[in-house]
PDB file of C-alpha atoms in Angstrom:
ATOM      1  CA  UNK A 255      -4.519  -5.170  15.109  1.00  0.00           C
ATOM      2  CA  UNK A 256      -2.064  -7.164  12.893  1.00  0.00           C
ATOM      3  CA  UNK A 257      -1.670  -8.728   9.600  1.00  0.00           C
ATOM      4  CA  UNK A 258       0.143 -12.356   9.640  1.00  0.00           C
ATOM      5  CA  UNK A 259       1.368 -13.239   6.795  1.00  0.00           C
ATOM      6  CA  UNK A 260       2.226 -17.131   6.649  1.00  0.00           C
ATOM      7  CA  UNK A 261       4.235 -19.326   4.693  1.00  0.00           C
ATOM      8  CA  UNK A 262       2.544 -18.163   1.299  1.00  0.00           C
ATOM      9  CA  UNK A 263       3.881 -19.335  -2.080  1.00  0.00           C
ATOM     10  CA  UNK A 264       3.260 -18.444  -5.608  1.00  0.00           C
ATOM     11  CA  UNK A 265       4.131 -20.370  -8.509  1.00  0.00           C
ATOM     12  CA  UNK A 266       3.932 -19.422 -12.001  1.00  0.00           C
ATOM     13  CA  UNK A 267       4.253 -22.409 -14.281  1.00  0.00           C
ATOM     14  CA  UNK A 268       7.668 -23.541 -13.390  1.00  0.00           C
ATOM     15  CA  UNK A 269       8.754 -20.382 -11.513  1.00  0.00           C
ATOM     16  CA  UNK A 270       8.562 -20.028  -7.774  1.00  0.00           C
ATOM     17  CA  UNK A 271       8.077 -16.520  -6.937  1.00  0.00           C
ATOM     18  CA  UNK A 272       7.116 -16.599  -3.088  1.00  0.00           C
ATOM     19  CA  UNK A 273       8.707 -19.383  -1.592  1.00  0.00           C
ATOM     20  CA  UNK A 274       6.825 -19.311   1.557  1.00  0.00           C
ATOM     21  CA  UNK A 275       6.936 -15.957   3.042  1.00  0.00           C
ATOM     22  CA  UNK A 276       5.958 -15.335   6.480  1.00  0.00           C
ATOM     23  CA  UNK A 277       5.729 -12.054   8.457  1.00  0.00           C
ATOM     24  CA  UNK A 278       4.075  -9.726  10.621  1.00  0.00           C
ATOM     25  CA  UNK A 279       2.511  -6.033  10.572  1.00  0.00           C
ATOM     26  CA  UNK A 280       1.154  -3.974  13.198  1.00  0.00           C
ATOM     27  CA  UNK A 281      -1.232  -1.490  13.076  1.00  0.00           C
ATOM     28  CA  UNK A 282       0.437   2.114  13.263  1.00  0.00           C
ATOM     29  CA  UNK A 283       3.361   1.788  11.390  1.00  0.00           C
ATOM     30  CA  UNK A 284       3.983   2.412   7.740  1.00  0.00           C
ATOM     31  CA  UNK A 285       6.064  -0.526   6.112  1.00  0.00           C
ATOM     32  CA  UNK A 286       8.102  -0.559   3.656  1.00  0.00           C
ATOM     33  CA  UNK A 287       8.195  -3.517   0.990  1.00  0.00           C
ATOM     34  CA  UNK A 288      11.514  -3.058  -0.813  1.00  0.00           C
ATOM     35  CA  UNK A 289      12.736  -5.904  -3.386  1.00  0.00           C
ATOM     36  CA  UNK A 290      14.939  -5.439  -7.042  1.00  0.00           C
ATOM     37  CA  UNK A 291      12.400  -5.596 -10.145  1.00  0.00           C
ATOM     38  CA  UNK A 292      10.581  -8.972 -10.228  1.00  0.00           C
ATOM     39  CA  UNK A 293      11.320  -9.856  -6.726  1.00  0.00           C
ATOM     40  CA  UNK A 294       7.268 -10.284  -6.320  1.00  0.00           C
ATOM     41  CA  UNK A 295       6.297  -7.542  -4.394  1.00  0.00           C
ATOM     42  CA  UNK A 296       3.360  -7.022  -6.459  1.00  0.00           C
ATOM     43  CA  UNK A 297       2.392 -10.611  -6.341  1.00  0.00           C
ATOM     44  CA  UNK A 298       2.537 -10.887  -2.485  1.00  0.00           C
ATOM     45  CA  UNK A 299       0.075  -7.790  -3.154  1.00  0.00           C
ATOM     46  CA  UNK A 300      -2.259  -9.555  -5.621  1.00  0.00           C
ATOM     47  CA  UNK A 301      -2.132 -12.804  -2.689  1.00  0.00           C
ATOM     48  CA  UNK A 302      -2.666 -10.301   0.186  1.00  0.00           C
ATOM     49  CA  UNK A 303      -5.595  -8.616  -1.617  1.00  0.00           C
ATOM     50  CA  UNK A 304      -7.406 -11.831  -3.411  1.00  0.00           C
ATOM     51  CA  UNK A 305      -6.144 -10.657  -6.558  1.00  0.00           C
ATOM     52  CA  UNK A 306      -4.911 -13.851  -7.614  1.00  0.00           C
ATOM     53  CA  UNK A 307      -5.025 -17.332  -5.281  1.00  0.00           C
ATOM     54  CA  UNK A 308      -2.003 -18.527  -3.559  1.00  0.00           C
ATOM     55  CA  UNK A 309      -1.309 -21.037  -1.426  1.00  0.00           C
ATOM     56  CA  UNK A 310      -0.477 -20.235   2.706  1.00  0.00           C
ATOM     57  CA  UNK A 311      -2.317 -17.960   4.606  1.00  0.00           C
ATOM     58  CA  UNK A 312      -3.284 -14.563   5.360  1.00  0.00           C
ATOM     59  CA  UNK A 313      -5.223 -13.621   8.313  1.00  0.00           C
ATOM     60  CA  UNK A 314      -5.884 -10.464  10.556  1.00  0.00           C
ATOM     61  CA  UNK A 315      -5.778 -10.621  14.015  1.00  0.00           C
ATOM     62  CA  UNK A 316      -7.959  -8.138  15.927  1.00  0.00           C
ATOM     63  CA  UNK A 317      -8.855  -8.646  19.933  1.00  0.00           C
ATOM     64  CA  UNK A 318      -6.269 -11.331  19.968  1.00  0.00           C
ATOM     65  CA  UNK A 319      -8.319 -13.581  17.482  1.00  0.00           C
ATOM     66  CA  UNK A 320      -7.246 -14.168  13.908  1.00  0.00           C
ATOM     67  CA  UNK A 321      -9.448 -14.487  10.998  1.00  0.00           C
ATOM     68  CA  UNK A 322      -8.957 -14.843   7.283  1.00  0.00           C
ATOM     69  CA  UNK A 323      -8.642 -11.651   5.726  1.00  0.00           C
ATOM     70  CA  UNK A 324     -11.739 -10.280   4.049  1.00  0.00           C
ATOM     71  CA  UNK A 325     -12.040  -8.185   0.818  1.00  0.00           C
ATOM     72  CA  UNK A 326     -13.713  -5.214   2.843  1.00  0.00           C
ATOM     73  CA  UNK A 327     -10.158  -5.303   5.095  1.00  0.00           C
ATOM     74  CA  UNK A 328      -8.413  -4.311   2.163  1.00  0.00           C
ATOM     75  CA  UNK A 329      -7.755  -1.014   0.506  1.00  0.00           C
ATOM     76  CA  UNK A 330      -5.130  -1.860  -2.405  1.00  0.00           C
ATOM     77  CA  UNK A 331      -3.615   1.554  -4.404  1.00  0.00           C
ATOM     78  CA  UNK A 332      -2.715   0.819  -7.455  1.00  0.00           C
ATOM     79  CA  UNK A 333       0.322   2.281  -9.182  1.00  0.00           C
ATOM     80  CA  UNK A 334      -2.513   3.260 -12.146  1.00  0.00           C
ATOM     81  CA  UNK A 335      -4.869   3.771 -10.781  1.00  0.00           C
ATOM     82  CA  UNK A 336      -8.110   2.422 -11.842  1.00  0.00           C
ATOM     83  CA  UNK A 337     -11.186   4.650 -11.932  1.00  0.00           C
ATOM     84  CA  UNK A 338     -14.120   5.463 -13.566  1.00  0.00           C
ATOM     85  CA  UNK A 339     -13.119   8.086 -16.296  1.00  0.00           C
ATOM     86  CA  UNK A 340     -16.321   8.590 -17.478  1.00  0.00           C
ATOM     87  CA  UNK A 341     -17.035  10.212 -14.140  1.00  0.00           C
ATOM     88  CA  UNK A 342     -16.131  13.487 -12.626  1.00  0.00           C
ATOM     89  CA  UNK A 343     -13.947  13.352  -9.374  1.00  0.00           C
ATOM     90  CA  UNK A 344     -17.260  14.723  -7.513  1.00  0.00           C
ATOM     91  CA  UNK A 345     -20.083  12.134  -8.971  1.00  0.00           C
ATOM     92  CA  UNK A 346     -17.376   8.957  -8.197  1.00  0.00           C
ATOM     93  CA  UNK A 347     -16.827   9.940  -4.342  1.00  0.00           C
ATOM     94  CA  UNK A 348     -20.904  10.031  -4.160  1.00  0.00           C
ATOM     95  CA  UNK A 349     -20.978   6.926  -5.618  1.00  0.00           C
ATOM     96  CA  UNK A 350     -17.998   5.866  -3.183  1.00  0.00           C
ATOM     97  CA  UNK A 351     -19.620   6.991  -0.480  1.00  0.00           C
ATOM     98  CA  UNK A 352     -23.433   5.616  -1.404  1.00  0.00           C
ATOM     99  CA  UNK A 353     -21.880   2.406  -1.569  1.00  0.00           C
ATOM    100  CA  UNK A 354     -19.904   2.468   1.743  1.00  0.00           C
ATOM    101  CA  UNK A 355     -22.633   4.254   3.534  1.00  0.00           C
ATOM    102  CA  UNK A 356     -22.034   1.588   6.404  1.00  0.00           C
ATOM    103  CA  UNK A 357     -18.522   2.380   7.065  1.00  0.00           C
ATOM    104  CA  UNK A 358     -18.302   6.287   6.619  1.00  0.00           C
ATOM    105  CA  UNK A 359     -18.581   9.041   9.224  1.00  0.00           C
ATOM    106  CA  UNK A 360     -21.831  10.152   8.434  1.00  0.00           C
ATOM    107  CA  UNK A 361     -20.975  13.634   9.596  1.00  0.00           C
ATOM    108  CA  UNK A 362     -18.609  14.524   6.787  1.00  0.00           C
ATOM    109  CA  UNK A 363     -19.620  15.920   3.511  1.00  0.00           C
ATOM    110  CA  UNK A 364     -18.439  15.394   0.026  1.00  0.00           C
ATOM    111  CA  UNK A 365     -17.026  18.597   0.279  1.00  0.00           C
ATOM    112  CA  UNK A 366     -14.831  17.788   3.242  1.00  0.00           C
ATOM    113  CA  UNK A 367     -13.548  15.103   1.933  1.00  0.00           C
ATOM    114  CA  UNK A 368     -12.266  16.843  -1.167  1.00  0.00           C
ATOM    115  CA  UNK A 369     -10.654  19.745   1.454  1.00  0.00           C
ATOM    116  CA  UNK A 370      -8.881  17.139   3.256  1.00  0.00           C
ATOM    117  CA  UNK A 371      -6.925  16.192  -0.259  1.00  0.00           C
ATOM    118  CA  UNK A 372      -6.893  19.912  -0.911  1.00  0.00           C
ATOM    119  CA  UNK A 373      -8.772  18.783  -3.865  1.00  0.00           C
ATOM    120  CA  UNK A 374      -9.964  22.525  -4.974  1.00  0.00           C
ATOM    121  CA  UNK A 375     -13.987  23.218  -6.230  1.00  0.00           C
ATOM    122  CA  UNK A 376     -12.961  23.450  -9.700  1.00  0.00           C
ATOM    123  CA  UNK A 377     -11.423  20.220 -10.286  1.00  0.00           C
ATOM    124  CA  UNK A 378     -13.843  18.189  -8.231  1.00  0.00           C
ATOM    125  CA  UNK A 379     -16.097  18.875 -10.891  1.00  0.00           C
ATOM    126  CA  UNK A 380     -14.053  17.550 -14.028  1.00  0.00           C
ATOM    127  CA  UNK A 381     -14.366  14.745 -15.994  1.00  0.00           C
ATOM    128  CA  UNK A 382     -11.484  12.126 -14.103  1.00  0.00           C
ATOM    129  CA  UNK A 383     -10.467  11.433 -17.366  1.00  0.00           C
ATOM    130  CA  UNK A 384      -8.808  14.910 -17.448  1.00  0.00           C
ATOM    131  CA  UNK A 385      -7.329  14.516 -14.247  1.00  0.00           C
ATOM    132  CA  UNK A 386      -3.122  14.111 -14.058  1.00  0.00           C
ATOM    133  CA  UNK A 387      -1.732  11.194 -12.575  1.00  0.00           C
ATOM    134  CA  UNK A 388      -0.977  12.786  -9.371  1.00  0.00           C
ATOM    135  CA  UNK A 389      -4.903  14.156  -9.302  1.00  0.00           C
ATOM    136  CA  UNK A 390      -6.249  10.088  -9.884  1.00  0.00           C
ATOM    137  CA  UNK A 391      -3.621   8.950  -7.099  1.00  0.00           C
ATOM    138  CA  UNK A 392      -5.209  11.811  -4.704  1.00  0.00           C
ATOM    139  CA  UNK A 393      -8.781  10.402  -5.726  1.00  0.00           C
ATOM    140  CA  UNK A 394      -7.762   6.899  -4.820  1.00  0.00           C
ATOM    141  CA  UNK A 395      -6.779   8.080  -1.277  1.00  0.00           C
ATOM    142  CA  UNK A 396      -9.296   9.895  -0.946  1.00  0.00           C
ATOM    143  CA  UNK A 397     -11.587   6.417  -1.167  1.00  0.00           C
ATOM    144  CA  UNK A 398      -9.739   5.219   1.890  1.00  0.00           C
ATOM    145  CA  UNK A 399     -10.315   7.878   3.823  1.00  0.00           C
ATOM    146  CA  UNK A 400     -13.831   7.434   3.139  1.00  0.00           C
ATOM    147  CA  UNK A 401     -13.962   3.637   3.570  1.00  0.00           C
ATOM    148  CA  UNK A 402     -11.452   3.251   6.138  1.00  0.00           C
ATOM    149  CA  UNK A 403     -10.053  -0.434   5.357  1.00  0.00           C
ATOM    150  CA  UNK A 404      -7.997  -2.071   7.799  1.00  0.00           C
ATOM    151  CA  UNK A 405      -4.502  -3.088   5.674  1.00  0.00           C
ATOM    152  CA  UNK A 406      -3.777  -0.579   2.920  1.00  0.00           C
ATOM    153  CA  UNK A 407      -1.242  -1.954   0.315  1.00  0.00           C
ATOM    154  CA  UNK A 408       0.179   1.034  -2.069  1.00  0.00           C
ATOM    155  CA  UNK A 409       2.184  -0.486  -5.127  1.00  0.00           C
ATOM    156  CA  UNK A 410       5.248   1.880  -5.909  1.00  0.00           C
ATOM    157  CA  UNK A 411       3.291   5.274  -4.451  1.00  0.00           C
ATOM    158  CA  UNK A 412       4.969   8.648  -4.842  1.00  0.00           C
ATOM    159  CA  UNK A 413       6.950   7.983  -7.954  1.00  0.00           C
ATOM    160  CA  UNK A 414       5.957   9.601 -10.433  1.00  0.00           C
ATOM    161  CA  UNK A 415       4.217  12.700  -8.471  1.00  0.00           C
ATOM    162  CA  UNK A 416       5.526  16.042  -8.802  1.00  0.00           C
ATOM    163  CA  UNK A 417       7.470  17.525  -5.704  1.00  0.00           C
ATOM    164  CA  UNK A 418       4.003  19.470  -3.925  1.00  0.00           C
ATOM    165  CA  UNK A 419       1.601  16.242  -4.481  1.00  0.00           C
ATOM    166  CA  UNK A 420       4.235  13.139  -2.995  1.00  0.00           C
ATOM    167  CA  UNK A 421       5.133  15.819  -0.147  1.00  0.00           C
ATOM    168  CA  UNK A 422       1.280  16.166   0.870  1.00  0.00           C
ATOM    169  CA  UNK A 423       0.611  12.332   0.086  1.00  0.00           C
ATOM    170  CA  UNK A 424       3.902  11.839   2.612  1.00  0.00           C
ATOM    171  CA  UNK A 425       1.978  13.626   5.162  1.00  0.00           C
ATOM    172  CA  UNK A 426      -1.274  12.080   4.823  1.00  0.00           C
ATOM    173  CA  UNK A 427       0.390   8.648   4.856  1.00  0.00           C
ATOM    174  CA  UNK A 428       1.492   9.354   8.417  1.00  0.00           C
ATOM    175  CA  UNK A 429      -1.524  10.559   9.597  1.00  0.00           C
ATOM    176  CA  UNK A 430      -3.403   7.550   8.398  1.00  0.00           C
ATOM    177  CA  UNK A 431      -1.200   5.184   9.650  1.00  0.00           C
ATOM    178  CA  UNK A 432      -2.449   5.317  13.497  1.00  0.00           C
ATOM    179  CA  UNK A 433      -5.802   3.164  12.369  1.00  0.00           C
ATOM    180  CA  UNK A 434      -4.335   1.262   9.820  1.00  0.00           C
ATOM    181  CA  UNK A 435      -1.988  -1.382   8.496  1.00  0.00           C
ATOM    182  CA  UNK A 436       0.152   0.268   6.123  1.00  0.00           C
ATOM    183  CA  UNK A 437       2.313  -1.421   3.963  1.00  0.00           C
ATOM    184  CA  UNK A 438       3.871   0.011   0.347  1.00  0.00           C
ATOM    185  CA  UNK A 439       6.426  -1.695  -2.127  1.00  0.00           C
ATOM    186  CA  UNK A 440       9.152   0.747  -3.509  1.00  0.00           C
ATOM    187  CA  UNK A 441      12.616   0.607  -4.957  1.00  0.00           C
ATOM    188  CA  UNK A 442      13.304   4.093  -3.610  1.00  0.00           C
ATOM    189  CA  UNK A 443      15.658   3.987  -0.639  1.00  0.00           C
ATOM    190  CA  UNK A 444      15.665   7.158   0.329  1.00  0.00           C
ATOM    191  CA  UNK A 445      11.151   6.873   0.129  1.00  0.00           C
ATOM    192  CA  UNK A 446      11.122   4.096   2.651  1.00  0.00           C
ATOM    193  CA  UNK A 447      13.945   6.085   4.881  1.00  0.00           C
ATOM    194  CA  UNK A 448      11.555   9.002   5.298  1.00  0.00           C
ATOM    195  CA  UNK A 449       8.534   7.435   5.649  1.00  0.00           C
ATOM    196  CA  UNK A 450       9.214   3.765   7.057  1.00  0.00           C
ATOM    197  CA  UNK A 451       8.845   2.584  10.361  1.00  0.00           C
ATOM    198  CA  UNK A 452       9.877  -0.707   9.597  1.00  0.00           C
ATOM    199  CA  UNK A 453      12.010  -2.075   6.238  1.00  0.00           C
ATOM    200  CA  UNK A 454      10.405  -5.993   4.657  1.00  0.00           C
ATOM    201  CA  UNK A 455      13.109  -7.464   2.183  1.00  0.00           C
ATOM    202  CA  UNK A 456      11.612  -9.582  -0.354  1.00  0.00           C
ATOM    203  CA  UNK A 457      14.201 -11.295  -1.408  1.00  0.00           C
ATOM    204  CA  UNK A 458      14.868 -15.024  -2.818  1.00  0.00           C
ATOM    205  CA  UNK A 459      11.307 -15.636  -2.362  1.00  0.00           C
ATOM    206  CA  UNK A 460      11.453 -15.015   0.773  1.00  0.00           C
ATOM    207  CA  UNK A 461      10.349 -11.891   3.277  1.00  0.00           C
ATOM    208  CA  UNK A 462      12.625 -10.635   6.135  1.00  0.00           C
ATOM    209  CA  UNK A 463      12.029  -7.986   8.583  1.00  0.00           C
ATOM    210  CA  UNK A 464      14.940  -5.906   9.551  1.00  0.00           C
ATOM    211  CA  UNK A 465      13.148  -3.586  11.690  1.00  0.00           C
ATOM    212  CA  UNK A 466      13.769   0.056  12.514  1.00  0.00           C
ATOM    213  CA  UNK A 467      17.112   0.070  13.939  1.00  0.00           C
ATOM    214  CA  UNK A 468      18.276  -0.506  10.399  1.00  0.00           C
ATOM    215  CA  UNK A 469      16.711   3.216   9.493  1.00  0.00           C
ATOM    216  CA  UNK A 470      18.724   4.819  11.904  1.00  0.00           C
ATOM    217  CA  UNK A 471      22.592   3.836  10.753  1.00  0.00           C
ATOM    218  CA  UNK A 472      24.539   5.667   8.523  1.00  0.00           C
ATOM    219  CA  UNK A 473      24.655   3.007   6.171  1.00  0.00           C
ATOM    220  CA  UNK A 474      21.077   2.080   5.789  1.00  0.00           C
ATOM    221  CA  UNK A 475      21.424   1.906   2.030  1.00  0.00           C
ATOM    222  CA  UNK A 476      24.648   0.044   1.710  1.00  0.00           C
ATOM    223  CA  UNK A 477      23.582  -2.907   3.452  1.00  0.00           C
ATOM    224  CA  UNK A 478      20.193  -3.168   1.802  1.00  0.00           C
ATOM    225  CA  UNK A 479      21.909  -3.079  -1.405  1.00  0.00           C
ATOM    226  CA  UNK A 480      24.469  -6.149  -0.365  1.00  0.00           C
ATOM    227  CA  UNK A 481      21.235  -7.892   0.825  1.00  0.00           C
ATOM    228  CA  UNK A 482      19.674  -7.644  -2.027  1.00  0.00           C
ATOM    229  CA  UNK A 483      22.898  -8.218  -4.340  1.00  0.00           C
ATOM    230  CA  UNK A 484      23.248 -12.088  -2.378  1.00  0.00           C
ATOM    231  CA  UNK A 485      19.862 -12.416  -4.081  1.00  0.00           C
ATOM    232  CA  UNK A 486      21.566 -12.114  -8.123  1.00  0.00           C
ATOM    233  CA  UNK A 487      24.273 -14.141  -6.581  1.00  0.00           C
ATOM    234  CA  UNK A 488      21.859 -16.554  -5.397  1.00  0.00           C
ATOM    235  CA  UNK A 489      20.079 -16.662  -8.520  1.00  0.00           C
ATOM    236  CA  UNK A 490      23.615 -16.917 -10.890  1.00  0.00           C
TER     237      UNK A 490
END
């Protein structure tokens, strides 16, 4: 399975974000989406996902035939995520799961679900408006795990998590990646080192794959810097 990603461009008003990106991801690897602040990672996002409409296009290609990408391919973490507060964690997976009843393994309880995020009994049960940001970021895992979309984009994951929570979410991102399409925008160097098979530069307007070779030299973070340094020199 692979996402293609094909000339898209994004304009808002008079300023050209994506200038026609184009690339490739394969299923079982974890991708890393690095770009400076405003580069348009999360509006490459947005086009990927529907969000917002773009021009290009983005299809899936499964059994060596490519399609346009559907809503149901996509599982999109937010940064915030956004979830019904009104809720507790237990009575929104229910509702998660009544409404994805097609996809799920019908063998797994609620309960196992919630084990698998080492989500314990107590705070299943609360209100998610109580939960911390680390808890709501578990949650919204814990939907694709359930749903099991194809491409799963996760804007800026692991930042603000304390050190237990973004060292299990680390490990459940690479056991998830076998089935999936996984593809997450950071600024953190050192993240996308430990977790990346692959490094995309968004940069110019522009995406460039620079594989996994790059991962492996000693000066991994040197040369993404200079790469993405051209692009203020670019834009001076």
């Amino acid at each position: 399975m692979k996402l293609h990603i094909q000339n898209v461009k994004k304009t808002y008003d008079d300023k050209v974000v994506l200038k026609g990106g184009s690339a490739v991801f394969e299923q079982g690897k974890i991708y890393g989406l690095l770009g400076r602040n405003g580069s348009g990672k999360r509006t490459l996002f947005n086009c990927i996902s529907h969000e917002i409409p773009c021009e290009g296009d983005v299809l899936i290609e499964e059994h060596g035939e490519l399609r346009k990408v559907e809503d149901r391919d996509i599982g999109y973490a937010y940064s915030s995520p956004i979830l019904p507060e009104f809720m507790t964690g237990f009575e929104y997976i229910r509702f998660y799961m009544d409404i994805h009843a097609k996809e799920i393994d019908s063998a797994k309880t609620i309960d196992s679900y919630f084990d698998l995020m080492r989500i314990v009994a107590e705070d299943r049960h609360r209100l998610i408006k109580g939960y911390s940001h680390g808890m709501k970021n578990k949650l919204q895992m814990l939907g694709f795990l359930i749903s099991r979309p194809k491409i799963i984009l996760l804007d800026e994951p692991l930042t603000s998590f304390d050190v237990v929570v973004a060292n299990e979410m680390k490990h459940l991102l690479l056991e998830m990646k076998e089935e999936h399409i996984l593809i997450f925008s950071t600024h953190i160097l050192q993240l996308a080192r430990d977790l990346c098979d692959e490094i995309v530069l968004l940069h110019n307007g522009v995406l460039e794959q620079l594989g996994h070779d790059l991962l492996q030299q000693n000066d991994f973070e040197d040369r993404i810097v200079s790469l993405l340094q051209e692009e203020v020199k670019h834009a001076e």
